[in-house]
Amino acid sequence: MTITEKVAYLKGLAEGMKLDTDKNEGKLLAAIIDTLAEICDEIDALDDAQIELAEQLDAVDEDLSAVEDIIYEDDDCDCDCDDCDCDCDFDDDDELYEVTCPNCNDTIYLDADMLEEGGIDCPNCGTDLEFDFDCECDDCDCDECDVD
């Protein structure tokens, strides 16, 4: 039984008992029952407002989720792009070269375009790394080259 139903039951009991509302006790009970009825109406209104607010909050949450998907779509890729559907610029055909920074020993992976620039700053410590390709070998597998 809900609160509203209980208040209606009390109101029915009071009417069934034929309370004398001219006496102080009858006036008091009638006023209490009327106040309880008003409280029930307020609770029902608050319940309706809460349900509406929850629906609006769900709609905002869905909209925010859609915006986050658009903004952060590139940041969600945690793969090495061998078998993913992301839009990253990684090309499986690009050959990567592994370089170790002599200052911080951080391993850096570079593609051929980055190597042709002749150098970069280490992303970890900022040390200027220069690449020299004066080697006479064809495949750069010798110990003289910095390319692994």
PDB file of C-alpha atoms in Angstrom:
ATOM      1  CA  MET A   1       0.000   0.000   0.000  1.00  0.00           C
ATOM      2  CA  THR A   2       1.439   3.400  -0.997  1.00  0.00           C
ATOM      3  CA  ILE A   3       1.442   6.448   1.249  1.00  0.00           C
ATOM      4  CA  THR A   4      -1.315   8.023  -0.839  1.00  0.00           C
ATOM      5  CA  GLU A   5      -3.435   4.902  -0.443  1.00  0.00           C
ATOM      6  CA  LYS A   6      -2.837   4.891   3.327  1.00  0.00           C
ATOM      7  CA  VAL A   7      -3.895   8.535   3.635  1.00  0.00           C
ATOM      8  CA  ALA A   8      -7.023   7.810   1.578  1.00  0.00           C
ATOM      9  CA  TYR A   9      -7.757   4.887   3.909  1.00  0.00           C
ATOM     10  CA  LEU A  10      -7.399   7.148   6.977  1.00  0.00           C
ATOM     11  CA  LYS A  11      -9.682   9.712   5.360  1.00  0.00           C
ATOM     12  CA  GLY A  12     -12.233   6.981   4.706  1.00  0.00           C
ATOM     13  CA  LEU A  13     -11.975   5.769   8.314  1.00  0.00           C
ATOM     14  CA  ALA A  14     -12.533   9.285   9.625  1.00  0.00           C
ATOM     15  CA  GLU A  15     -15.592   9.721   7.419  1.00  0.00           C
ATOM     16  CA  GLY A  16     -16.852   6.257   8.410  1.00  0.00           C
ATOM     17  CA  MET A  17     -16.472   7.103  12.101  1.00  0.00           C
ATOM     18  CA  LYS A  18     -18.483  10.268  11.500  1.00  0.00           C
ATOM     19  CA  LEU A  19     -16.014  12.405  13.419  1.00  0.00           C
ATOM     20  CA  ASP A  20     -17.594  15.503  14.849  1.00  0.00           C
ATOM     21  CA  THR A  21     -15.519  18.291  13.300  1.00  0.00           C
ATOM     22  CA  ASP A  22     -17.174  20.774  15.627  1.00  0.00           C
ATOM     23  CA  LYS A  23     -15.270  19.301  18.576  1.00  0.00           C
ATOM     24  CA  ASN A  24     -11.555  19.970  19.088  1.00  0.00           C
ATOM     25  CA  GLU A  25     -10.521  16.319  18.633  1.00  0.00           C
ATOM     26  CA  GLY A  26     -12.462  16.023  15.357  1.00  0.00           C
ATOM     27  CA  LYS A  27     -10.991  19.289  14.039  1.00  0.00           C
ATOM     28  CA  LEU A  28      -7.484  18.083  14.917  1.00  0.00           C
ATOM     29  CA  LEU A  29      -7.877  14.699  13.206  1.00  0.00           C
ATOM     30  CA  ALA A  30      -9.435  16.280  10.104  1.00  0.00           C
ATOM     31  CA  ALA A  31      -6.571  18.815   9.892  1.00  0.00           C
ATOM     32  CA  ILE A  32      -3.966  16.048  10.297  1.00  0.00           C
ATOM     33  CA  ILE A  33      -5.566  13.951   7.552  1.00  0.00           C
ATOM     34  CA  ASP A  34      -5.776  16.986   5.217  1.00  0.00           C
ATOM     35  CA  THR A  35      -2.099  17.791   5.910  1.00  0.00           C
ATOM     36  CA  LEU A  36      -1.117  14.188   5.183  1.00  0.00           C
ATOM     37  CA  ALA A  37      -3.013  14.371   1.874  1.00  0.00           C
ATOM     38  CA  GLU A  38      -1.118  17.561   0.922  1.00  0.00           C
ATOM     39  CA  ILE A  39       2.189  15.916   1.855  1.00  0.00           C
ATOM     40  CA  CYS A  40       1.313  12.973  -0.412  1.00  0.00           C
ATOM     41  CA  ASP A  41       0.547  15.364  -3.284  1.00  0.00           C
ATOM     42  CA  GLU A  42       3.928  17.062  -2.800  1.00  0.00           C
ATOM     43  CA  ILE A  43       5.735  13.709  -2.701  1.00  0.00           C
ATOM     44  CA  ASP A  44       4.000  12.643  -5.924  1.00  0.00           C
ATOM     45  CA  ALA A  45       5.042  15.929  -7.582  1.00  0.00           C
ATOM     46  CA  LEU A  46       8.643  15.429  -6.417  1.00  0.00           C
ATOM     47  CA  ASP A  47       8.630  11.849  -7.743  1.00  0.00           C
ATOM     48  CA  ASP A  48       7.408  13.067 -11.143  1.00  0.00           C
ATOM     49  CA  ALA A  49      10.053  15.823 -11.230  1.00  0.00           C
ATOM     50  CA  GLN A  50      12.777  13.352 -10.241  1.00  0.00           C
ATOM     51  CA  ILE A  51      11.760  10.945 -13.016  1.00  0.00           C
ATOM     52  CA  GLU A  52      11.780  13.768 -15.572  1.00  0.00           C
ATOM     53  CA  LEU A  53      15.163  14.988 -14.332  1.00  0.00           C
ATOM     54  CA  ALA A  54      16.604  11.463 -14.542  1.00  0.00           C
ATOM     55  CA  GLU A  55      15.378  11.147 -18.147  1.00  0.00           C
ATOM     56  CA  GLN A  56      16.964  14.492 -19.044  1.00  0.00           C
ATOM     57  CA  LEU A  57      20.214  13.479 -17.358  1.00  0.00           C
ATOM     58  CA  ASP A  58      20.266  10.233 -19.347  1.00  0.00           C
ATOM     59  CA  ALA A  59      19.795  12.222 -22.566  1.00  0.00           C
ATOM     60  CA  VAL A  60      22.657  14.579 -21.643  1.00  0.00           C
ATOM     61  CA  ASP A  61      24.849  11.590 -20.762  1.00  0.00           C
ATOM     62  CA  GLU A  62      24.180  10.014 -24.162  1.00  0.00           C
ATOM     63  CA  ASP A  63      24.938  13.314 -25.926  1.00  0.00           C
ATOM     64  CA  LEU A  64      28.158  13.736 -23.947  1.00  0.00           C
ATOM     65  CA  SER A  65      29.186  10.192 -24.783  1.00  0.00           C
ATOM     66  CA  ALA A  66      28.690  10.926 -28.484  1.00  0.00           C
ATOM     67  CA  VAL A  67      30.800  14.093 -28.191  1.00  0.00           C
ATOM     68  CA  GLU A  68      33.536  12.190 -26.338  1.00  0.00           C
ATOM     69  CA  ASP A  69      33.564   9.570 -29.093  1.00  0.00           C
ATOM     70  CA  ILE A  70      34.095  12.282 -31.685  1.00  0.00           C
ATOM     71  CA  ILE A  71      36.754  14.181 -29.740  1.00  0.00           C
ATOM     72  CA  TYR A  72      38.729  11.262 -28.352  1.00  0.00           C
ATOM     73  CA  GLU A  73      38.343   8.754 -31.177  1.00  0.00           C
ATOM     74  CA  ASP A  74      42.060   8.872 -32.051  1.00  0.00           C
ATOM     75  CA  ASP A  75      43.133   8.499 -28.416  1.00  0.00           C
ATOM     76  CA  ASP A  76      41.294   5.199 -27.979  1.00  0.00           C
ATOM     77  CA  CYS A  77      43.717   3.228 -30.132  1.00  0.00           C
ATOM     78  CA  ASP A  78      45.966   1.152 -27.889  1.00  0.00           C
ATOM     79  CA  CYS A  79      46.920  -1.361 -30.537  1.00  0.00           C
ATOM     80  CA  ASP A  80      49.894  -1.756 -32.820  1.00  0.00           C
ATOM     81  CA  CYS A  81      47.554  -1.302 -35.799  1.00  0.00           C
ATOM     82  CA  ASP A  82      48.065  -4.774 -37.237  1.00  0.00           C
ATOM     83  CA  ASP A  83      44.382  -5.715 -37.080  1.00  0.00           C
ATOM     84  CA  CYS A  84      42.369  -2.717 -35.966  1.00  0.00           C
ATOM     85  CA  ASP A  85      39.693  -0.487 -37.435  1.00  0.00           C
ATOM     86  CA  CYS A  86      41.132   2.769 -36.114  1.00  0.00           C
ATOM     87  CA  ASP A  87      41.941   5.756 -38.301  1.00  0.00           C
ATOM     88  CA  CYS A  88      45.554   6.144 -37.238  1.00  0.00           C
ATOM     89  CA  ASP A  89      48.242   6.952 -39.808  1.00  0.00           C
ATOM     90  CA  PHE A  90      50.292   3.817 -39.197  1.00  0.00           C
ATOM     91  CA  ASP A  91      51.055   1.913 -42.381  1.00  0.00           C
ATOM     92  CA  ASP A  92      52.026  -1.734 -41.977  1.00  0.00           C
ATOM     93  CA  ASP A  93      54.324  -1.406 -44.978  1.00  0.00           C
ATOM     94  CA  ASP A  94      56.435   1.313 -43.321  1.00  0.00           C
ATOM     95  CA  GLU A  95      59.684  -0.038 -41.997  1.00  0.00           C
ATOM     96  CA  LEU A  96      60.494   1.197 -38.517  1.00  0.00           C
ATOM     97  CA  TYR A  97      63.978   1.681 -37.170  1.00  0.00           C
ATOM     98  CA  GLU A  98      64.826   1.340 -33.517  1.00  0.00           C
ATOM     99  CA  VAL A  99      67.157   3.958 -32.048  1.00  0.00           C
ATOM    100  CA  THR A 100      68.342   4.161 -28.439  1.00  0.00           C
ATOM    101  CA  CYS A 101      69.008   7.577 -26.988  1.00  0.00           C
ATOM    102  CA  PRO A 102      72.580   7.649 -25.608  1.00  0.00           C
ATOM    103  CA  ASN A 103      71.556  10.051 -22.837  1.00  0.00           C
ATOM    104  CA  CYS A 104      68.437   8.429 -21.319  1.00  0.00           C
ATOM    105  CA  ASN A 105      68.535   4.979 -22.997  1.00  0.00           C
ATOM    106  CA  ASP A 106      64.942   5.429 -24.190  1.00  0.00           C
ATOM    107  CA  THR A 107      64.068   3.365 -27.266  1.00  0.00           C
ATOM    108  CA  ILE A 108      62.623   5.422 -30.106  1.00  0.00           C
ATOM    109  CA  TYR A 109      61.018   4.036 -33.256  1.00  0.00           C
ATOM    110  CA  LEU A 110      61.521   6.036 -36.437  1.00  0.00           C
ATOM    111  CA  ASP A 111      60.370   5.639 -40.013  1.00  0.00           C
ATOM    112  CA  ALA A 112      62.464   6.391 -43.101  1.00  0.00           C
ATOM    113  CA  ASP A 113      61.116   9.942 -43.459  1.00  0.00           C
ATOM    114  CA  MET A 114      62.207  10.808 -39.918  1.00  0.00           C
ATOM    115  CA  LEU A 115      65.665   9.374 -40.566  1.00  0.00           C
ATOM    116  CA  GLU A 116      66.063  11.392 -43.779  1.00  0.00           C
ATOM    117  CA  GLU A 117      65.622  14.599 -41.768  1.00  0.00           C
ATOM    118  CA  GLY A 118      69.031  13.837 -40.259  1.00  0.00           C
ATOM    119  CA  GLY A 119      68.028  14.106 -36.614  1.00  0.00           C
ATOM    120  CA  ILE A 120      65.359  14.655 -33.997  1.00  0.00           C
ATOM    121  CA  ASP A 121      65.106  15.639 -30.362  1.00  0.00           C
ATOM    122  CA  CYS A 122      64.623  12.695 -28.008  1.00  0.00           C
ATOM    123  CA  PRO A 123      60.962  12.799 -26.925  1.00  0.00           C
ATOM    124  CA  ASN A 124      61.952  11.605 -23.452  1.00  0.00           C
ATOM    125  CA  CYS A 125      64.908  13.846 -22.493  1.00  0.00           C
ATOM    126  CA  GLY A 126      65.184  16.363 -25.362  1.00  0.00           C
ATOM    127  CA  THR A 127      68.731  15.374 -26.389  1.00  0.00           C
ATOM    128  CA  ASP A 128      69.499  16.241 -30.011  1.00  0.00           C
ATOM    129  CA  LEU A 129      69.925  12.960 -31.911  1.00  0.00           C
ATOM    130  CA  GLU A 130      71.698  13.110 -35.269  1.00  0.00           C
ATOM    131  CA  PHE A 131      71.677  10.354 -37.872  1.00  0.00           C
ATOM    132  CA  ASP A 132      74.634   9.892 -40.220  1.00  0.00           C
ATOM    133  CA  PHE A 133      74.393   7.576 -43.215  1.00  0.00           C
ATOM    134  CA  ASP A 134      77.963   7.682 -44.456  1.00  0.00           C
ATOM    135  CA  CYS A 135      78.191   3.902 -44.267  1.00  0.00           C
ATOM    136  CA  GLU A 136      79.379   2.171 -47.439  1.00  0.00           C
ATOM    137  CA  CYS A 137      77.302  -0.960 -46.950  1.00  0.00           C
ATOM    138  CA  ASP A 138      74.041  -1.519 -48.815  1.00  0.00           C
ATOM    139  CA  ASP A 139      71.803  -2.860 -46.057  1.00  0.00           C
ATOM    140  CA  CYS A 140      73.123  -1.007 -42.971  1.00  0.00           C
ATOM    141  CA  ASP A 141      73.672  -4.151 -40.940  1.00  0.00           C
ATOM    142  CA  CYS A 142      77.200  -3.206 -39.909  1.00  0.00           C
ATOM    143  CA  ASP A 143      78.336  -1.984 -36.503  1.00  0.00           C
ATOM    144  CA  GLU A 144      79.189   1.471 -37.836  1.00  0.00           C
ATOM    145  CA  CYS A 145      75.576   2.497 -38.416  1.00  0.00           C
ATOM    146  CA  ASP A 146      73.221   3.769 -35.740  1.00  0.00           C
ATOM    147  CA  VAL A 147      70.315   2.038 -37.437  1.00  0.00           C
ATOM    148  CA  ASP A 148      69.315  -1.331 -35.964  1.00  0.00           C
TER     149      ASP A 148
END
